[in-house]
Coordinates of C-alpha atoms in Angstrom, one line a residue:
Chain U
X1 CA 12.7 3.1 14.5
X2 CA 12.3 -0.3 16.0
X3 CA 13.3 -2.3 19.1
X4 CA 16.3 -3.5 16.6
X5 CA 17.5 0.0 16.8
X6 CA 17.3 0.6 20.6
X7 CA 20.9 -1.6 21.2
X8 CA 22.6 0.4 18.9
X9 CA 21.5 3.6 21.0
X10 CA 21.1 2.0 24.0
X11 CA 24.0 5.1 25.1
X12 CA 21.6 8.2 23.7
X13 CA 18.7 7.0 24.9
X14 CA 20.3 6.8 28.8
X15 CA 21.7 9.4 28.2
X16 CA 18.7 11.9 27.2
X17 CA 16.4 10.2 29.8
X18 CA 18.6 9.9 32.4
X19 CA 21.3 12.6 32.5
X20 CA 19.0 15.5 30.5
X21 CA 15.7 14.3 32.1
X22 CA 14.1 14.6 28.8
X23 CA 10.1 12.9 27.8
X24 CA 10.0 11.0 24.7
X25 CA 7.7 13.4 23.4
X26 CA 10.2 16.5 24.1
X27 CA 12.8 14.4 22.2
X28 CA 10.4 14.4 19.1
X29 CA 10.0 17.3 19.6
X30 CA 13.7 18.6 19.4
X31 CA 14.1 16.1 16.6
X32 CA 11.6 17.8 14.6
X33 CA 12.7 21.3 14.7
X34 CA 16.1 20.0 14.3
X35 CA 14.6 18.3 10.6
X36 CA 12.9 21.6 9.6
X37 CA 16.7 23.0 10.8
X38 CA 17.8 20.1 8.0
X39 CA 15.2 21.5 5.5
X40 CA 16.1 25.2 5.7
X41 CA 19.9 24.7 5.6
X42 CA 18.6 22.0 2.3
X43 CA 16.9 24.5 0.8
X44 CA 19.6 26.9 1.6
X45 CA 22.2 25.3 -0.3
X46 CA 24.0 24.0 2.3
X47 CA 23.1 20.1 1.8
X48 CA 26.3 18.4 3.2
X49 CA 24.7 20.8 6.6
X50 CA 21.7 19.6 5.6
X51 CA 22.0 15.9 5.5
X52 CA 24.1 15.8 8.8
X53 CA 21.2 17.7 10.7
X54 CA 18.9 15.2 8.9
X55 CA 21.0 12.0 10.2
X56 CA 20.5 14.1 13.9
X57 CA 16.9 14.2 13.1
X58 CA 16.5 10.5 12.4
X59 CA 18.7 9.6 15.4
X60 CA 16.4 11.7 17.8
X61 CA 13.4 9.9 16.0
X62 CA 15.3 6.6 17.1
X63 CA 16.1 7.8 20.6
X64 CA 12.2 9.1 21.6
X65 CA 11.1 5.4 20.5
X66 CA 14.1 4.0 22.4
X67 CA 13.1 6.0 25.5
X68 CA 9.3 5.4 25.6
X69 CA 10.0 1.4 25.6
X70 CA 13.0 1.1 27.9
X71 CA 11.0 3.9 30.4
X72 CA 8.2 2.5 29.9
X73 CA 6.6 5.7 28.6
X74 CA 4.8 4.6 26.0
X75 CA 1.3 6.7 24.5
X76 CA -1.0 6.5 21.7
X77 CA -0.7 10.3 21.8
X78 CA 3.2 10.2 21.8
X79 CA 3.3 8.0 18.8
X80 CA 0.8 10.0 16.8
X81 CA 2.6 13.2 17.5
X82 CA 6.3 11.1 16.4
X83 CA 4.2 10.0 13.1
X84 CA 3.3 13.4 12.4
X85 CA 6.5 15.3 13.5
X86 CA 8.0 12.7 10.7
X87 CA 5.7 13.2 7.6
X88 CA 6.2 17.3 8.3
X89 CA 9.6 16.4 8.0
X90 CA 9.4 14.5 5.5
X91 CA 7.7 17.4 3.7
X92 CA 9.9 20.1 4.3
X93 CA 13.3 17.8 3.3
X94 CA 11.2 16.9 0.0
X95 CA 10.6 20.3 -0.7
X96 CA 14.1 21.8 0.4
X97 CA 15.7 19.4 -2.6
X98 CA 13.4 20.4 -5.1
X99 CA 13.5 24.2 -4.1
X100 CA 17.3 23.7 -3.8
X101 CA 17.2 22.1 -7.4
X102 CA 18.0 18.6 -6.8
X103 CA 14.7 17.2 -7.5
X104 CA 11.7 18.2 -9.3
X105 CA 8.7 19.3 -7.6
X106 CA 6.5 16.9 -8.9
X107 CA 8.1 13.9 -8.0
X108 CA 8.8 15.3 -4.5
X109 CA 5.3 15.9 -4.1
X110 CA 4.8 12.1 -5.6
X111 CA 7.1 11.1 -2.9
X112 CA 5.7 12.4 -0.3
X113 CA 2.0 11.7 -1.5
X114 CA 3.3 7.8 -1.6
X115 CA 4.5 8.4 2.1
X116 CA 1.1 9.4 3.0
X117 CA -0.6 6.4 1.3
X118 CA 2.0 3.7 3.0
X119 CA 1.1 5.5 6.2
X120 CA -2.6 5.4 6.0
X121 CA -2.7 1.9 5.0
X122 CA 0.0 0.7 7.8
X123 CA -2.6 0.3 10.6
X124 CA -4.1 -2.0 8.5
X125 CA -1.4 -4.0 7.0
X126 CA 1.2 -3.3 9.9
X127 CA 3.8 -3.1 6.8
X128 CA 6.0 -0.4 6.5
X129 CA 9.0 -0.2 4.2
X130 CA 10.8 1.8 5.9
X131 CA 12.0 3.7 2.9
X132 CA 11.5 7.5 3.8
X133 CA 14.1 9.9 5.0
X134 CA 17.1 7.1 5.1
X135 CA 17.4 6.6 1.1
X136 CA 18.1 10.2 0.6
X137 CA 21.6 9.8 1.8
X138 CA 22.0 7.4 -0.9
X139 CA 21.1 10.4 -3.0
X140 CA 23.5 12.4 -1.1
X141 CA 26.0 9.7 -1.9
X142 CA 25.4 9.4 -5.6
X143 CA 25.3 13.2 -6.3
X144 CA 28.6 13.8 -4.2
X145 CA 30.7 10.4 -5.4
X146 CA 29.4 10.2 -8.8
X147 CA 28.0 13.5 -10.2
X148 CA 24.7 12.3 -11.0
X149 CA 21.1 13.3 -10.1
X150 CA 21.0 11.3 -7.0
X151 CA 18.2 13.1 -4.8
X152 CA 16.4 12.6 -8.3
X153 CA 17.2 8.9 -8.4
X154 CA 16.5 8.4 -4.3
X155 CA 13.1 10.7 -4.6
X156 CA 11.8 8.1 -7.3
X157 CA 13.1 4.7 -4.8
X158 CA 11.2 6.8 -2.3
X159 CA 8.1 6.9 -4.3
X160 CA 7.8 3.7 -6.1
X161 CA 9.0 1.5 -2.6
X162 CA 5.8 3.5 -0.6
X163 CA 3.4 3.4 -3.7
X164 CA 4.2 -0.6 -3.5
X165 CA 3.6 -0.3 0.4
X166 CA 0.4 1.0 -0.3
X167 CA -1.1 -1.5 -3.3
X168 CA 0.1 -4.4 -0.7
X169 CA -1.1 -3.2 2.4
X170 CA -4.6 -3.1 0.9
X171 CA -4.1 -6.5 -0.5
X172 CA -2.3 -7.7 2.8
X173 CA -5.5 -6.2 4.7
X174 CA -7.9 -7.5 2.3
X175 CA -6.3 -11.1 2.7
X176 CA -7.0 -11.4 6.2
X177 CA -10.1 -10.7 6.1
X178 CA -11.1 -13.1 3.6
X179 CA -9.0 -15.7 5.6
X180 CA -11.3 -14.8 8.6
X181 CA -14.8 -14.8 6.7
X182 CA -13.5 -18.7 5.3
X183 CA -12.6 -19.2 8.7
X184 CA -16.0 -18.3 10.2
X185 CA -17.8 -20.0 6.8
X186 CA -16.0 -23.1 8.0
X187 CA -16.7 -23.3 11.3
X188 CA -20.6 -22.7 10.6
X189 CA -20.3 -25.9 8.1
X190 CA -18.7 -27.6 10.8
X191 CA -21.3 -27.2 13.4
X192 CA -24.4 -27.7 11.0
X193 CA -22.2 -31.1 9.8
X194 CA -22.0 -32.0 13.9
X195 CA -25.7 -30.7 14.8
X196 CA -26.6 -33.5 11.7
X197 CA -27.9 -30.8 9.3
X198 CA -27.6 -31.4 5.1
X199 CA -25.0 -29.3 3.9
X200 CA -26.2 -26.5 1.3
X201 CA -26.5 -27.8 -2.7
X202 CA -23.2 -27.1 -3.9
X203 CA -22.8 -25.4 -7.0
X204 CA -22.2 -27.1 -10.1
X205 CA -18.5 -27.9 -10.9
X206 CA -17.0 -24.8 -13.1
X207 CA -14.8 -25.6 -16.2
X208 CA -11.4 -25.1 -13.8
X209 CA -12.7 -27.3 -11.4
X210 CA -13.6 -30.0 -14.4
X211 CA -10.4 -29.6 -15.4
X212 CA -8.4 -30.1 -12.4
X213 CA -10.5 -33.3 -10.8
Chain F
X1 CA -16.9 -9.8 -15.2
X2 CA -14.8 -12.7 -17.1
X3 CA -11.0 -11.8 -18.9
X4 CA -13.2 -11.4 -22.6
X5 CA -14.7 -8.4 -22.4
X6 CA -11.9 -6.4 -20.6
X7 CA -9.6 -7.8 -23.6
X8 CA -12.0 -6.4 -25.7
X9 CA -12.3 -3.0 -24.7
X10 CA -8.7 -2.9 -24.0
X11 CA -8.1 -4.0 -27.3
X12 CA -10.9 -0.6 -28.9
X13 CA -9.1 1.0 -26.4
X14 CA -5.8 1.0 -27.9
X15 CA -7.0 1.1 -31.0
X16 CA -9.5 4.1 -30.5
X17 CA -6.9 6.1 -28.7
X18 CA -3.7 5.0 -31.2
X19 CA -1.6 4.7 -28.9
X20 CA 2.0 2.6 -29.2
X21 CA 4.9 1.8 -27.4
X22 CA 5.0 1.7 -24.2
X23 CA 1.5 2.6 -24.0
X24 CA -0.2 -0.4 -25.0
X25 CA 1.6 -2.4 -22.8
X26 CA 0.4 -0.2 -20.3
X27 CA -3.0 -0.1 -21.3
X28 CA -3.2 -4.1 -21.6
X29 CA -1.3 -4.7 -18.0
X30 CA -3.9 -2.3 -16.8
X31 CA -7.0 -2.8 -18.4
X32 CA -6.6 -6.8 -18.7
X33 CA -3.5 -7.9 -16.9
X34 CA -4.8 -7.1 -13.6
X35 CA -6.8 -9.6 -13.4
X36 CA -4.3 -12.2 -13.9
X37 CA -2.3 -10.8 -11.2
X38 CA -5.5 -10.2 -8.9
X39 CA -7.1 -13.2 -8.7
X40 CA -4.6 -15.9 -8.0
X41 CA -4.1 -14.2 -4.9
X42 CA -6.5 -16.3 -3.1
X43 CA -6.0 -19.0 -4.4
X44 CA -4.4 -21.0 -1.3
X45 CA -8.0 -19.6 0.6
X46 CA -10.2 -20.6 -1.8
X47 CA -8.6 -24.3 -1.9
X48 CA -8.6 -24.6 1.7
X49 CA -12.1 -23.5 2.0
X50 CA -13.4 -25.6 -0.5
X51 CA -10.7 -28.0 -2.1
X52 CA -11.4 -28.4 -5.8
X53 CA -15.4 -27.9 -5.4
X54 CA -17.2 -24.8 -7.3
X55 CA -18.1 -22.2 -5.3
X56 CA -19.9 -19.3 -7.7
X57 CA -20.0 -16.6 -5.5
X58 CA -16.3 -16.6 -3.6
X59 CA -14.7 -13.6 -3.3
X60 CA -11.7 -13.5 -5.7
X61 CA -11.2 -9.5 -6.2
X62 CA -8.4 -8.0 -3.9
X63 CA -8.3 -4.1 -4.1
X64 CA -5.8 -4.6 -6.9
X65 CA -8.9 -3.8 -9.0
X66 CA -11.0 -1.6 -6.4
X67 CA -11.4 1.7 -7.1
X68 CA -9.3 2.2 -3.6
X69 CA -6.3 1.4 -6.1
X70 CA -6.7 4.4 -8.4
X71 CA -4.9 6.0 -5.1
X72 CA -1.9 4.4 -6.5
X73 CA -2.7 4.7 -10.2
X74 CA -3.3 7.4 -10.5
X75 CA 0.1 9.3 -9.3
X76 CA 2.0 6.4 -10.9
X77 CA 0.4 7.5 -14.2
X78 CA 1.9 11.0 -13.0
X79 CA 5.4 9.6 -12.4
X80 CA 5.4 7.9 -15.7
X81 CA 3.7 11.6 -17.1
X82 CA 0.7 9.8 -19.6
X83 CA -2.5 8.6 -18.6
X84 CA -3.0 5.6 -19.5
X85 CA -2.7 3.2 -16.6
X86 CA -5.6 5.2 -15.1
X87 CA -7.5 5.7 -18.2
X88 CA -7.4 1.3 -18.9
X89 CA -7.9 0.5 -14.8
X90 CA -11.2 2.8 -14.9
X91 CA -12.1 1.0 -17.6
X92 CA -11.7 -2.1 -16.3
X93 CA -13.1 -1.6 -13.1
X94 CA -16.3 0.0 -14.5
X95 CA -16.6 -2.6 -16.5
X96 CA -16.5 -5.0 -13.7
X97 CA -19.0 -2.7 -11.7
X98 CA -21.8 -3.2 -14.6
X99 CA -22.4 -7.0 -13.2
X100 CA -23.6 -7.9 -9.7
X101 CA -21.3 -9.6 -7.3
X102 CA -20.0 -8.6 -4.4
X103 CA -17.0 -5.9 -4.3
X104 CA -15.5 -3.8 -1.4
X105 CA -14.8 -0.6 -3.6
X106 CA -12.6 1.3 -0.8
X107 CA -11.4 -1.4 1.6
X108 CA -9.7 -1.6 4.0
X109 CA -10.8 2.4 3.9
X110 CA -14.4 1.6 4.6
X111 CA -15.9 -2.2 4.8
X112 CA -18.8 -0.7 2.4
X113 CA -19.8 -3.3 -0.4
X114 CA -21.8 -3.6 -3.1
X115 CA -22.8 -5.3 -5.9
X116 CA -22.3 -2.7 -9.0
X117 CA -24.9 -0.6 -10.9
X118 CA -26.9 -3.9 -13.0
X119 CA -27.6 -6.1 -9.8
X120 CA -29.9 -7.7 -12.1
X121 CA -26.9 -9.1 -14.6
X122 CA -24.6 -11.6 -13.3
X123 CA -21.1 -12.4 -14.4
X124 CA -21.6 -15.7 -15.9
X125 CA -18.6 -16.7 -15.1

């Protein structure tokens, strides 16, 4: 969750700090178990359960955030256990619907592989699509409003959005540091050009750069 | 390597395997079309590095056609249940990997590079 999401529950987040003395990491905590709670009722048959304990899940996972900045309790350790209280999770839900027969197990095994990629490659690309946990009440939704394989339809949005994540995280990554390594290249001409050096031969023109001047 | 030869083995490759349909559009976007996605990416760096002079050895590849990306290929060619994107991206990159010039094969993973298995054969292009 982001800073965006703090205002909206600015009340919760008081509220759990303030009146129930509770750490942001005990609030992950509680929203975990209270996600594996979502998975088992899931898995159970119980989905419309299920997704309401999920939505408690995600708003815990909005509140710990919440309370670490407005407290000022923010940790490297708390937000590596939040990121893997999350994919867990994200696991168990994933599994719940395809043990509960709403999805296959490969593609919630795809979906959740995806998750793992876009997560690896955020701390390089500091892009995340956000599209995890949240899109499967749109499969909730669809399955409940209009009878069709919903969790099926949200498991592949959730796969294809984080697979995308992935391929342009490394690209996003990969970009910046060839901007820098220009950026350096250019600054070494620069001096050599002020210190009264030749520049280096230049390679012969190449048939795009005939064709273009 | 230049967009030739990866047509070309795209092209025995379709034709070796016999595959249709959806297939050998999947085979050409990922054993040829890559490239054409891949390399314009830079484009804006290389031109404000060096305007519209030459430079042979810039760095065009992005991990698009890395072997890091077979971590996406590969369970894409699952979702779509045939093998073919991965089969035709292996072969591209592989093919790529013959000449020497610089590549980052698992970045932003691991800033190891290298410049393929024939250091001695450039790409000519």
């Amino acid at each position: 969750m982001s800073k965006a999401s703090d205002s909206i529950l600015r009340i919760p987040i008081v509220a759990a700090h303030e009146k129930l003395g509770l750490s942001p990491n005990e609030i992950s905590a509680y929203g975990f178990l209270i996600g594996l709670a979502a998975a088992g009722l899931t898995a159970a048959g119980y989905v419309t359960l299920g997704m309401i304990a999920l939505a408690f899940s995600q708003i815990a996972d909005g509140v710990d955030g919440g309370v670490a900045r407005r407290y000022n309790l923010e940790s490297k350790k708390g937000h590596r256990l939040e990121v893997v209280y999350d994919r867990v999770n994200e696991l168990a839900i994933l599994l719940a619907l395809a043990f509960a027969g709403y999805a296959t197990l490969l593609l919630a095994a795809l979906a959740f592989i995806a998750i793992l990629l876009s997560t690896a490659v955020q701390p390089y690309s500091h892009f995340d699509p956000g599209f995890k946990r949240f899109i499967i009440y749109f499969g909730y939704a669809a399955t409940m409003l209009f009878h069709v394989a919903g969790f099926q339809i949200a498991l592949g949005v959730i796969f294809l959005a984080n697979l995308t994540a992935f391929a342009a995280g490394t690209v996003i990554a990969d970009y910046r540091l060839q901007a820098e390594i220009d950026r350096q290249a250019m600054i070494r001409r620069e001096n050599e050009h002020a210190m009264g050096l030749p520049p280096p031969p230049e390679d012969p023109p190449s048939f795009l750069s005939k064709l273009f001047s | 390597m230049t967009i030739l030869p990866h047509l070309l083995l795209t092209t025995v490759g379709v034709q070796a395997l016999g595959l249709e349909g959806k297939d050998i559009a999947l085979a050409y976007g990922f054993g040829y079309g890559i490239d054409l996605v891949d390399h314009p990416i830079k484009l804006a760096l290389y031109l404000r590095k060096n305007g519209r002079k030459n430079e042979k050895n810039y760095h065009w590849r992005t991990p698009l056609q890395e072997p890091v990306a077979l971590c996406w290929i590969v369970p894409l060619s699952l979702y779509l249940g045939t093998p073919v994107p991965a089969l035709f991206f292996a072969s591209h990159f592989l093919l790529d990997y013959l000449v020497g010039y610089e590549k980052r094969p698992w970045y932003p993973f691991s800033t190891y590079s290298t410049e393929g298995f024939l250091t001695r054969f450039s790409d000519g292009a």
